[in-house]
Tab-separated table of C-alpha atoms and ligand atoms in Angstrom:
chain	number	residue	atom	x	y	z
A	268	UNK	CA	-1.185	-5.707	-27.958
A	269	UNK	CA	-3.483	-2.587	-27.221
A	270	UNK	CA	-7.250	-2.180	-27.916
A	271	UNK	CA	-9.704	0.900	-27.762
A	272	UNK	CA	-13.107	-0.282	-26.029
A	273	UNK	CA	-16.293	1.343	-25.381
A	274	UNK	CA	-17.504	0.978	-21.858
A	275	UNK	CA	-20.044	-1.746	-23.109
A	276	UNK	CA	-17.155	-3.512	-24.824
A	277	UNK	CA	-15.039	-3.135	-21.693
A	278	UNK	CA	-18.120	-4.693	-19.607
A	279	UNK	CA	-18.149	-7.377	-22.023
A	280	UNK	CA	-14.360	-8.002	-21.634
A	281	UNK	CA	-14.681	-8.320	-17.832
A	282	UNK	CA	-17.389	-10.604	-18.069
A	283	UNK	CA	-15.496	-13.086	-20.187
A	284	UNK	CA	-12.540	-12.318	-17.853
A	285	UNK	CA	-14.328	-13.253	-14.817
A	286	UNK	CA	-14.345	-16.896	-15.843
A	287	UNK	CA	-10.848	-16.880	-15.019
A	288	UNK	CA	-9.799	-14.012	-12.740
A	289	UNK	CA	-11.363	-11.733	-9.961
A	290	UNK	CA	-11.154	-7.892	-10.773
A	291	UNK	CA	-10.502	-5.516	-8.304
A	292	UNK	CA	-10.483	-1.740	-8.512
A	293	UNK	CA	-11.412	1.534	-6.551
A	294	UNK	CA	-15.319	1.876	-6.024
A	295	UNK	CA	-17.551	4.079	-4.357
A	296	UNK	CA	-19.164	2.877	-0.822
A	297	UNK	CA	-21.982	4.841	-0.159
A	298	UNK	CA	-21.716	6.438	3.488
A	299	UNK	CA	-18.575	4.677	4.621
A	300	UNK	CA	-16.495	7.726	5.050
A	301	UNK	CA	-15.029	8.925	8.309
A	302	UNK	CA	-17.300	11.582	8.130
A	303	UNK	CA	-20.971	11.129	8.619
A	304	UNK	CA	-23.044	10.913	5.273
A	305	UNK	CA	-19.873	11.180	3.121
A	306	UNK	CA	-19.020	8.197	0.743
A	307	UNK	CA	-15.611	6.315	0.931
A	308	UNK	CA	-13.452	5.517	-2.216
A	309	UNK	CA	-11.887	1.922	-1.534
A	310	UNK	CA	-11.241	-1.319	-3.354
A	311	UNK	CA	-13.576	-3.817	-4.083
A	312	UNK	CA	-14.535	-6.620	-6.872
A	313	UNK	CA	-15.944	-4.976	-9.886
A	314	UNK	CA	-17.827	-6.377	-13.011
A	315	UNK	CA	-18.200	-3.129	-15.128
A	316	UNK	CA	-16.470	0.060	-16.079
A	317	UNK	CA	-19.056	2.316	-14.549
A	318	UNK	CA	-18.405	0.890	-11.255
A	319	UNK	CA	-14.835	1.835	-11.330
A	320	UNK	CA	-13.531	5.298	-9.900
A	321	UNK	CA	-11.040	6.340	-12.693
A	322	UNK	CA	-10.424	9.956	-11.456
A	323	UNK	CA	-9.986	9.849	-7.859
A	324	UNK	CA	-7.446	8.440	-5.352
A	325	UNK	CA	-8.602	5.592	-3.126
A	326	UNK	CA	-8.636	6.254	0.775
A	327	UNK	CA	-7.126	2.845	1.466
A	328	UNK	CA	-4.488	1.282	-0.777
A	329	UNK	CA	-5.217	-2.020	-2.423
A	330	UNK	CA	-2.788	-4.209	-0.216
A	331	UNK	CA	-5.571	-5.703	1.730
A	332	UNK	CA	-6.759	-7.576	-1.474
A	333	UNK	CA	-3.776	-10.140	-0.983
A	334	UNK	CA	-2.484	-9.156	2.567
A	335	UNK	CA	-5.770	-9.112	4.672
A	336	UNK	CA	-6.355	-6.808	7.584
A	337	UNK	CA	-6.734	-10.127	9.434
A	338	UNK	CA	-5.909	-13.637	8.422
A	339	UNK	CA	-5.823	-16.833	10.092
A	340	UNK	CA	-2.623	-18.485	10.118
A	341	UNK	CA	-3.754	-22.062	11.303
A	342	UNK	CA	-6.522	-23.729	13.198
A	343	UNK	CA	-6.044	-25.999	16.110
A	344	UNK	CA	-8.552	-29.072	16.659
A	345	UNK	CA	-7.650	-30.871	19.572
A	346	UNK	CA	-4.074	-31.808	18.833
A	347	UNK	CA	-4.039	-31.398	15.358
A	348	UNK	CA	-3.106	-28.081	13.287
A	349	UNK	CA	-4.526	-26.788	9.956
A	350	UNK	CA	-3.642	-24.180	7.506
A	351	UNK	CA	-6.663	-22.808	5.893
A	352	UNK	CA	-7.171	-23.009	2.075
A	353	UNK	CA	-7.453	-19.844	0.156
A	354	UNK	CA	-9.491	-19.035	-3.001
A	355	UNK	CA	-6.960	-19.943	-5.959
A	356	UNK	CA	-8.731	-18.018	-8.533
A	357	UNK	CA	-6.216	-15.187	-10.050
A	358	UNK	CA	-6.916	-11.822	-9.304
A	359	UNK	CA	-6.445	-8.592	-11.454
A	360	UNK	CA	-5.976	-5.258	-9.723
A	361	UNK	CA	-6.545	-1.765	-11.145
A	362	UNK	CA	-4.012	0.692	-9.486
A	363	UNK	CA	-1.783	3.781	-10.044
A	364	UNK	CA	1.899	3.521	-10.610
A	365	UNK	CA	2.692	4.875	-6.993
A	366	UNK	CA	0.733	1.601	-5.817
A	367	UNK	CA	2.309	-0.673	-8.090
A	368	UNK	CA	5.720	0.470	-6.800
A	369	UNK	CA	4.323	0.334	-3.252
A	370	UNK	CA	3.791	-3.288	-3.805
A	371	UNK	CA	7.422	-3.811	-4.899
A	372	UNK	CA	8.379	-2.392	-1.279
A	373	UNK	CA	5.939	-4.978	0.128
A	374	UNK	CA	7.374	-7.687	-1.818
A	375	UNK	CA	10.855	-6.770	-0.687
A	376	UNK	CA	9.596	-6.823	2.921
A	377	UNK	CA	7.680	-10.370	2.747
A	378	UNK	CA	10.218	-11.933	0.133
A	379	UNK	CA	13.593	-10.615	1.147
A	380	UNK	CA	13.735	-9.297	4.460
A	381	UNK	CA	13.962	-12.595	6.496
A	382	UNK	CA	15.607	-15.996	6.368
A	383	UNK	CA	12.673	-17.386	4.046
A	384	UNK	CA	9.650	-15.899	2.158
A	385	UNK	CA	6.641	-15.166	3.985
A	386	UNK	CA	4.454	-18.152	3.140
A	387	UNK	CA	1.190	-16.496	3.702
A	388	UNK	CA	1.997	-13.389	1.605
A	389	UNK	CA	3.454	-15.499	-1.125
A	390	UNK	CA	0.469	-17.729	-1.820
A	391	UNK	CA	-1.701	-14.965	-2.343
A	392	UNK	CA	0.720	-12.571	-3.972
A	393	UNK	CA	1.574	-15.153	-6.735
A	394	UNK	CA	-2.189	-15.185	-7.820
A	395	UNK	CA	-2.191	-11.211	-8.463
A	396	UNK	CA	-1.840	-9.671	-11.549
A	397	UNK	CA	-1.776	-5.776	-12.175
A	398	UNK	CA	-3.380	-3.424	-14.368
A	399	UNK	CA	-1.850	0.220	-14.252
A	400	UNK	CA	-4.199	2.980	-14.660
A	401	UNK	CA	-2.606	5.781	-16.464
A	402	UNK	CA	-2.105	8.810	-13.928
A	403	UNK	CA	-0.992	12.058	-15.435
A	404	UNK	CA	-2.087	14.627	-13.273
A	405	UNK	CA	-1.876	12.973	-9.572
A	406	UNK	CA	-3.665	14.608	-6.643
A	407	UNK	CA	-2.972	17.439	-4.356
A	408	UNK	CA	-1.084	15.446	-1.824
A	409	UNK	CA	0.866	13.349	-4.131
A	410	UNK	CA	4.462	13.390	-4.217
A	411	UNK	CA	5.454	10.451	-6.437
A	412	UNK	CA	7.814	12.405	-8.676
A	413	UNK	CA	9.887	13.497	-5.853
A	414	UNK	CA	10.131	9.708	-4.749
A	415	UNK	CA	10.679	8.559	-8.472
A	416	UNK	CA	7.529	6.198	-8.098
A	417	UNK	CA	5.426	8.109	-10.931
A	418	UNK	CA	6.715	5.593	-13.484
A	419	UNK	CA	6.268	1.898	-13.957
A	420	UNK	CA	7.741	-0.743	-16.463
A	421	UNK	CA	6.601	-3.887	-15.278
A	422	UNK	CA	2.590	-4.351	-15.540
A	423	UNK	CA	0.280	-7.167	-16.957
A	424	UNK	CA	-1.992	-4.647	-18.286
A	425	UNK	CA	-1.977	-0.810	-18.770
A	426	UNK	CA	-5.535	1.242	-18.912
A	427	UNK	CA	-6.294	4.906	-20.478
A	428	UNK	CA	-9.459	6.170	-19.515
A	429	UNK	CA	-10.823	9.036	-21.292
A	430	UNK	CA	-14.636	9.116	-20.469
A	431	UNK	CA	-16.200	7.402	-23.334
A	432	UNK	CA	-13.511	4.794	-23.954
A	433	UNK	CA	-10.945	2.827	-22.403
A	434	UNK	CA	-7.677	1.740	-23.961
A	435	UNK	CA	-5.899	-1.537	-22.790
A	436	UNK	CA	-2.493	-2.653	-23.489
A	437	UNK	CA	-2.243	-6.335	-22.528
A	438	UNK	CA	1.017	-7.746	-21.879
A	439	UNK	CA	0.080	-10.836	-20.081
A	440	UNK	CA	-1.608	-13.246	-22.577
A	441	UNK	CA	-3.742	-14.902	-19.912
A	442	UNK	CA	-5.652	-11.775	-19.574
A	443	UNK	CA	-7.251	-12.489	-23.037
A	444	UNK	CA	-9.984	-14.917	-22.455
A	445	UNK	CA	-9.860	-17.798	-24.776
A	446	UNK	CA	-11.351	-17.255	-28.013
A	447	UNK	CA	-11.876	-13.511	-27.094
A	448	UNK	CA	-11.596	-10.835	-30.171
A	449	UNK	CA	-10.907	-7.142	-29.290
A	450	UNK	CA	-10.914	-5.891	-33.059
A	451	UNK	CA	-8.098	-3.574	-34.520
A	452	UNK	CA	-4.812	-3.123	-32.715
A	453	UNK	CA	-4.060	0.558	-31.474
A	454	UNK	CA	-0.876	2.256	-30.851
A	455	UNK	CA	0.020	2.683	-27.136
A	456	UNK	CA	2.220	4.599	-24.922
A	457	UNK	CA	1.566	5.069	-20.992
A	458	UNK	CA	2.023	8.597	-19.932
A	459	UNK	CA	3.132	9.588	-16.313
A	460	UNK	CA	2.968	12.407	-14.068
A	461	UNK	CA	5.696	14.832	-14.553
A	462	UNK	CA	5.165	17.252	-11.588
A	463	UNK	CA	3.215	17.312	-8.419
A	464	UNK	CA	1.910	20.228	-6.444
A	465	UNK	CA	3.442	18.714	-3.282
A	466	UNK	CA	7.207	18.280	-3.719
A	467	UNK	CA	9.688	16.705	-1.448
A	468	UNK	CA	13.170	17.339	-0.790
A	469	UNK	CA	14.861	13.837	0.300
A	470	UNK	CA	17.312	14.213	3.272
A	471	UNK	CA	20.888	13.300	2.304
A	472	UNK	CA	22.016	11.493	5.356
A	473	UNK	CA	25.554	10.941	4.189
A	474	UNK	CA	28.052	12.099	6.613
A	475	UNK	CA	25.563	12.934	9.386
A	476	UNK	CA	25.605	12.030	12.976
A	477	UNK	CA	22.173	10.522	13.027
A	478	UNK	CA	21.736	11.347	16.787
A	479	UNK	CA	21.448	15.222	15.774
A	480	UNK	CA	18.441	14.029	13.926
A	481	UNK	CA	17.095	11.524	16.590
A	482	UNK	CA	17.569	14.251	19.507
A	483	UNK	CA	16.036	17.329	17.465
A	484	UNK	CA	13.220	19.357	18.961
A	485	UNK	CA	11.114	18.827	15.785
A	486	UNK	CA	9.977	15.454	17.019
A	487	UNK	CA	8.248	17.072	20.030
A	488	UNK	CA	5.809	18.915	17.899
A	489	UNK	CA	4.432	15.295	16.805
A	490	UNK	CA	4.253	14.186	20.337
A	491	UNK	CA	1.740	17.107	21.359
A	492	UNK	CA	-0.201	16.613	17.929
A	493	UNK	CA	-0.378	13.023	16.845
A	494	UNK	CA	-2.972	11.232	18.562
A	495	UNK	CA	-1.572	7.603	17.815
A	496	UNK	CA	-4.789	6.683	15.757
A	497	UNK	CA	-2.694	4.672	13.240
A	498	UNK	CA	-4.747	5.773	10.234
A	499	UNK	CA	-1.369	6.714	8.437
A	500	UNK	CA	-0.439	3.052	8.871
A	501	UNK	CA	-3.306	1.453	7.739
A	502	UNK	CA	-3.788	3.568	4.663
A	503	UNK	CA	-0.260	3.299	3.712
A	504	UNK	CA	0.464	0.956	0.727
A	505	UNK	CA	4.007	0.204	2.176
A	506	UNK	CA	3.273	-0.498	5.674
A	507	UNK	CA	3.459	-4.056	6.507
A	508	UNK	CA	3.719	-4.744	10.152
A	509	UNK	CA	1.368	-7.266	11.655
A	510	UNK	CA	0.761	-8.617	15.286
A	511	UNK	CA	-0.422	-12.103	16.509
A	512	UNK	CA	-3.691	-13.133	18.308
A	513	UNK	CA	-4.530	-16.733	19.437
A	514	UNK	CA	-8.291	-17.215	19.930
A	515	UNK	CA	-10.047	-20.056	21.671
A	516	UNK	CA	-13.337	-20.524	19.889
A	517	UNK	CA	-14.923	-23.231	22.357
A	518	UNK	CA	-15.254	-23.421	26.000
A	519	UNK	CA	-12.914	-26.513	26.449
A	520	UNK	CA	-10.199	-24.989	24.469
A	521	UNK	CA	-10.049	-27.858	21.882
A	522	UNK	CA	-10.970	-25.308	19.008
A	523	UNK	CA	-8.418	-22.522	18.621
A	524	UNK	CA	-6.746	-20.289	15.716
A	525	UNK	CA	-3.628	-18.231	15.338
A	526	UNK	CA	-4.523	-14.860	13.617
A	527	UNK	CA	-2.205	-12.257	12.205
A	528	UNK	CA	-3.686	-8.776	12.063
A	529	UNK	CA	-2.423	-5.499	10.638
A	530	UNK	CA	-0.438	-3.416	13.484
A	531	UNK	CA	1.053	-0.003	12.859
A	532	UNK	CA	3.960	2.000	14.622
A	533	UNK	CA	2.106	4.734	15.725
A	534	UNK	CA	-0.158	2.881	17.650
A	535	UNK	CA	0.172	2.225	21.589
A	536	UNK	CA	1.499	-0.951	22.429
A	537	UNK	CA	3.223	-1.669	18.928
A	538	UNK	CA	6.474	-2.109	20.641
A	539	UNK	CA	5.678	-3.722	23.761
A	540	UNK	CA	7.808	-6.561	24.596
A	541	UNK	CA	7.913	-9.376	27.181
A	542	UNK	CA	8.741	-8.321	30.681
A	543	UNK	CA	6.708	-5.258	30.350
A	544	UNK	CA	9.358	-3.508	28.289
A	545	UNK	CA	8.299	-0.883	25.633
A	546	UNK	CA	9.865	1.519	23.350
A	547	UNK	CA	9.067	4.592	21.712
A	548	UNK	CA	6.337	5.850	24.108
A	549	UNK	CA	6.137	9.248	22.862
A	550	UNK	CA	4.416	9.657	19.735
A	551	UNK	CA	6.833	12.064	18.231
A	552	UNK	CA	9.299	9.026	18.455
A	553	UNK	CA	6.994	6.950	16.758
A	554	UNK	CA	6.749	9.695	13.817
A	555	UNK	CA	10.305	9.689	13.800
A	556	UNK	CA	10.735	5.906	13.837
A	557	UNK	CA	8.221	5.889	10.752
A	558	UNK	CA	9.840	8.578	8.774
A	559	UNK	CA	13.345	7.145	9.292
A	560	UNK	CA	12.159	3.673	7.991
A	561	UNK	CA	10.276	5.076	5.141
A	562	UNK	CA	13.204	7.411	3.888
A	563	UNK	CA	16.429	6.063	5.364
A	564	UNK	CA	16.430	2.491	6.765
A	565	UNK	CA	14.518	0.683	3.926
A	566	UNK	CA	16.742	2.546	1.431
A	567	UNK	CA	20.031	1.398	3.186
A	568	UNK	CA	18.859	-2.379	3.065
A	569	UNK	CA	16.956	-2.394	-0.568
A	570	UNK	CA	18.584	0.681	-2.196
A	571	UNK	CA	15.370	2.289	-2.809
A	572	UNK	CA	12.824	4.333	-0.370
A	573	UNK	CA	9.968	2.562	1.356
A	574	UNK	CA	7.739	5.485	0.725
A	575	UNK	CA	6.318	5.839	-2.663
A	576	UNK	CA	4.510	9.385	-2.174
A	577	UNK	CA	1.120	8.151	-2.436
A	578	UNK	CA	0.231	10.947	-0.040
A	579	UNK	CA	-2.636	8.695	1.797
A	580	UNK	CA	-1.122	9.401	5.189
A	581	UNK	CA	-1.458	13.216	4.618
A	582	UNK	CA	-5.141	12.786	3.213
A	583	UNK	CA	-6.502	10.508	6.182
A	584	UNK	CA	-4.417	12.213	9.265
A	585	UNK	CA	-7.352	13.547	11.856
A	586	UNK	CA	-4.557	16.067	13.098
A	587	UNK	CA	-3.403	17.465	9.676
A	588	UNK	CA	0.341	15.872	10.205
A	589	UNK	CA	1.678	16.152	7.025
A	590	UNK	CA	4.372	13.364	6.143
A	591	UNK	CA	5.690	15.129	2.948
A	592	UNK	CA	6.303	18.304	5.094
A	593	UNK	CA	8.264	16.424	7.881
A	594	UNK	CA	10.452	14.849	5.327
A	595	UNK	CA	11.280	18.466	4.209
A	596	UNK	CA	11.842	19.436	7.832
A	597	UNK	CA	14.352	16.726	8.327
A	598	UNK	CA	16.055	17.802	4.879
A	599	UNK	CA	16.254	21.148	6.233
A	600	UNK	CA	17.754	19.978	9.579
A	601	UNK	CA	20.253	17.984	7.684
A	602	UNK	CA	21.543	21.081	5.661
A	603	UNK	CA	21.840	23.051	8.962
A	604	UNK	CA	23.629	20.192	10.361
A	605	UNK	CA	25.881	20.172	7.385
A	606	UNK	CA	26.367	23.793	7.278
A	607	UNK	CA	27.348	23.957	11.078
A	608	UNK	CA	30.291	21.446	10.359
B	778	LIG	S1	4.264	7.009	4.037
B	778	LIG	FE1	2.490	8.053	3.422
B	778	LIG	S2	3.187	9.024	1.161
B	778	LIG	FE2	4.663	7.231	1.686
B	778	LIG	S3	3.921	5.364	0.831
B	778	LIG	FE3	2.882	5.592	3.017
B	778	LIG	S4	0.863	6.492	2.902
B	778	LIG	FE4	1.934	6.979	0.804
B	779	LIG	S1	-2.670	9.548	11.381
B	779	LIG	FE1	-1.927	11.391	12.338
B	779	LIG	S2	-2.852	11.342	14.146
B	779	LIG	FE2	-3.108	9.532	13.476
B	779	LIG	S3	-1.382	8.128	14.080
B	779	LIG	FE3	-1.035	8.936	11.806
B	779	LIG	S4	0.195	10.961	12.229
B	779	LIG	FE4	-0.708	10.279	14.067
């Protein structure tokens, strides 16, 4: 079912939907940019069409809506432990095709990468529905077409924004409020980006001795340039790593909680282990680890690349390190290695 709505009609729809769902979308936050006096586009709860940023990419991905930056796993009161409740109201997230594909990668990690599903991720994730915003142009740093993530076929709703109207294609009937009438049914076909300015050649690792990639000189450049700030990790829709904290909240140590919070492979201390062991001390080694995870290891395990080409890591890096260019460099090295054989 597809319906064309004016902004006012869309606002009335969101108001009716708010009885059963919280709606999240990219918005502008004044003066919250990393650069002074500039705005930040990121995700927040919305109640109207004019709050939503339809034509720009968000700096952060939508993952923090259901995978919080910091989450209490359980609290101790004396000898008793409690798992905190979470808000049970379903959520609708407006997002672009690359991000919906990215959430598929997060699902793989939290549902299929261990012996059991991640309880904390699952209890929020099952409350989430997705509304894809049609994306036909992309942005300068996007390389979704190279990664095959410019298209989606499973969504709960799709939206086309055309300035003065918004057309909704609703697949999930629970997103139609009880007794709500939209009016005439419209034809609907979701269009996609067909070409990006940034193009990536994926390395073909088949038959290559990976030591020739691991030991290559190219990583030294990143040791000297990367400052291990971790922005590339925190902005990435598919980075899922976390670390643990135990926190005492009273002097008698009778009240305490265990939290998990986001961590990232670029950040110092990420690979520290008991006994004082540490791996990947050099920043270039961390870049290599991230790249190989995003375009090699994950693919071996799940038959799809982890990176979805959203380009945020290129957008946010203060050292202008380009992940897309680094993938292309690895592809070139692989070609040279194969040529020398
Ligand atoms: S690695 Fe970079 S381009 Fe790929 S999904 Fe993460 S932020 Fe997006
Ligand atoms: S954003 Fe850039 S400088 Fe910061 S950790 Fe990532 S690659 Fe390094």
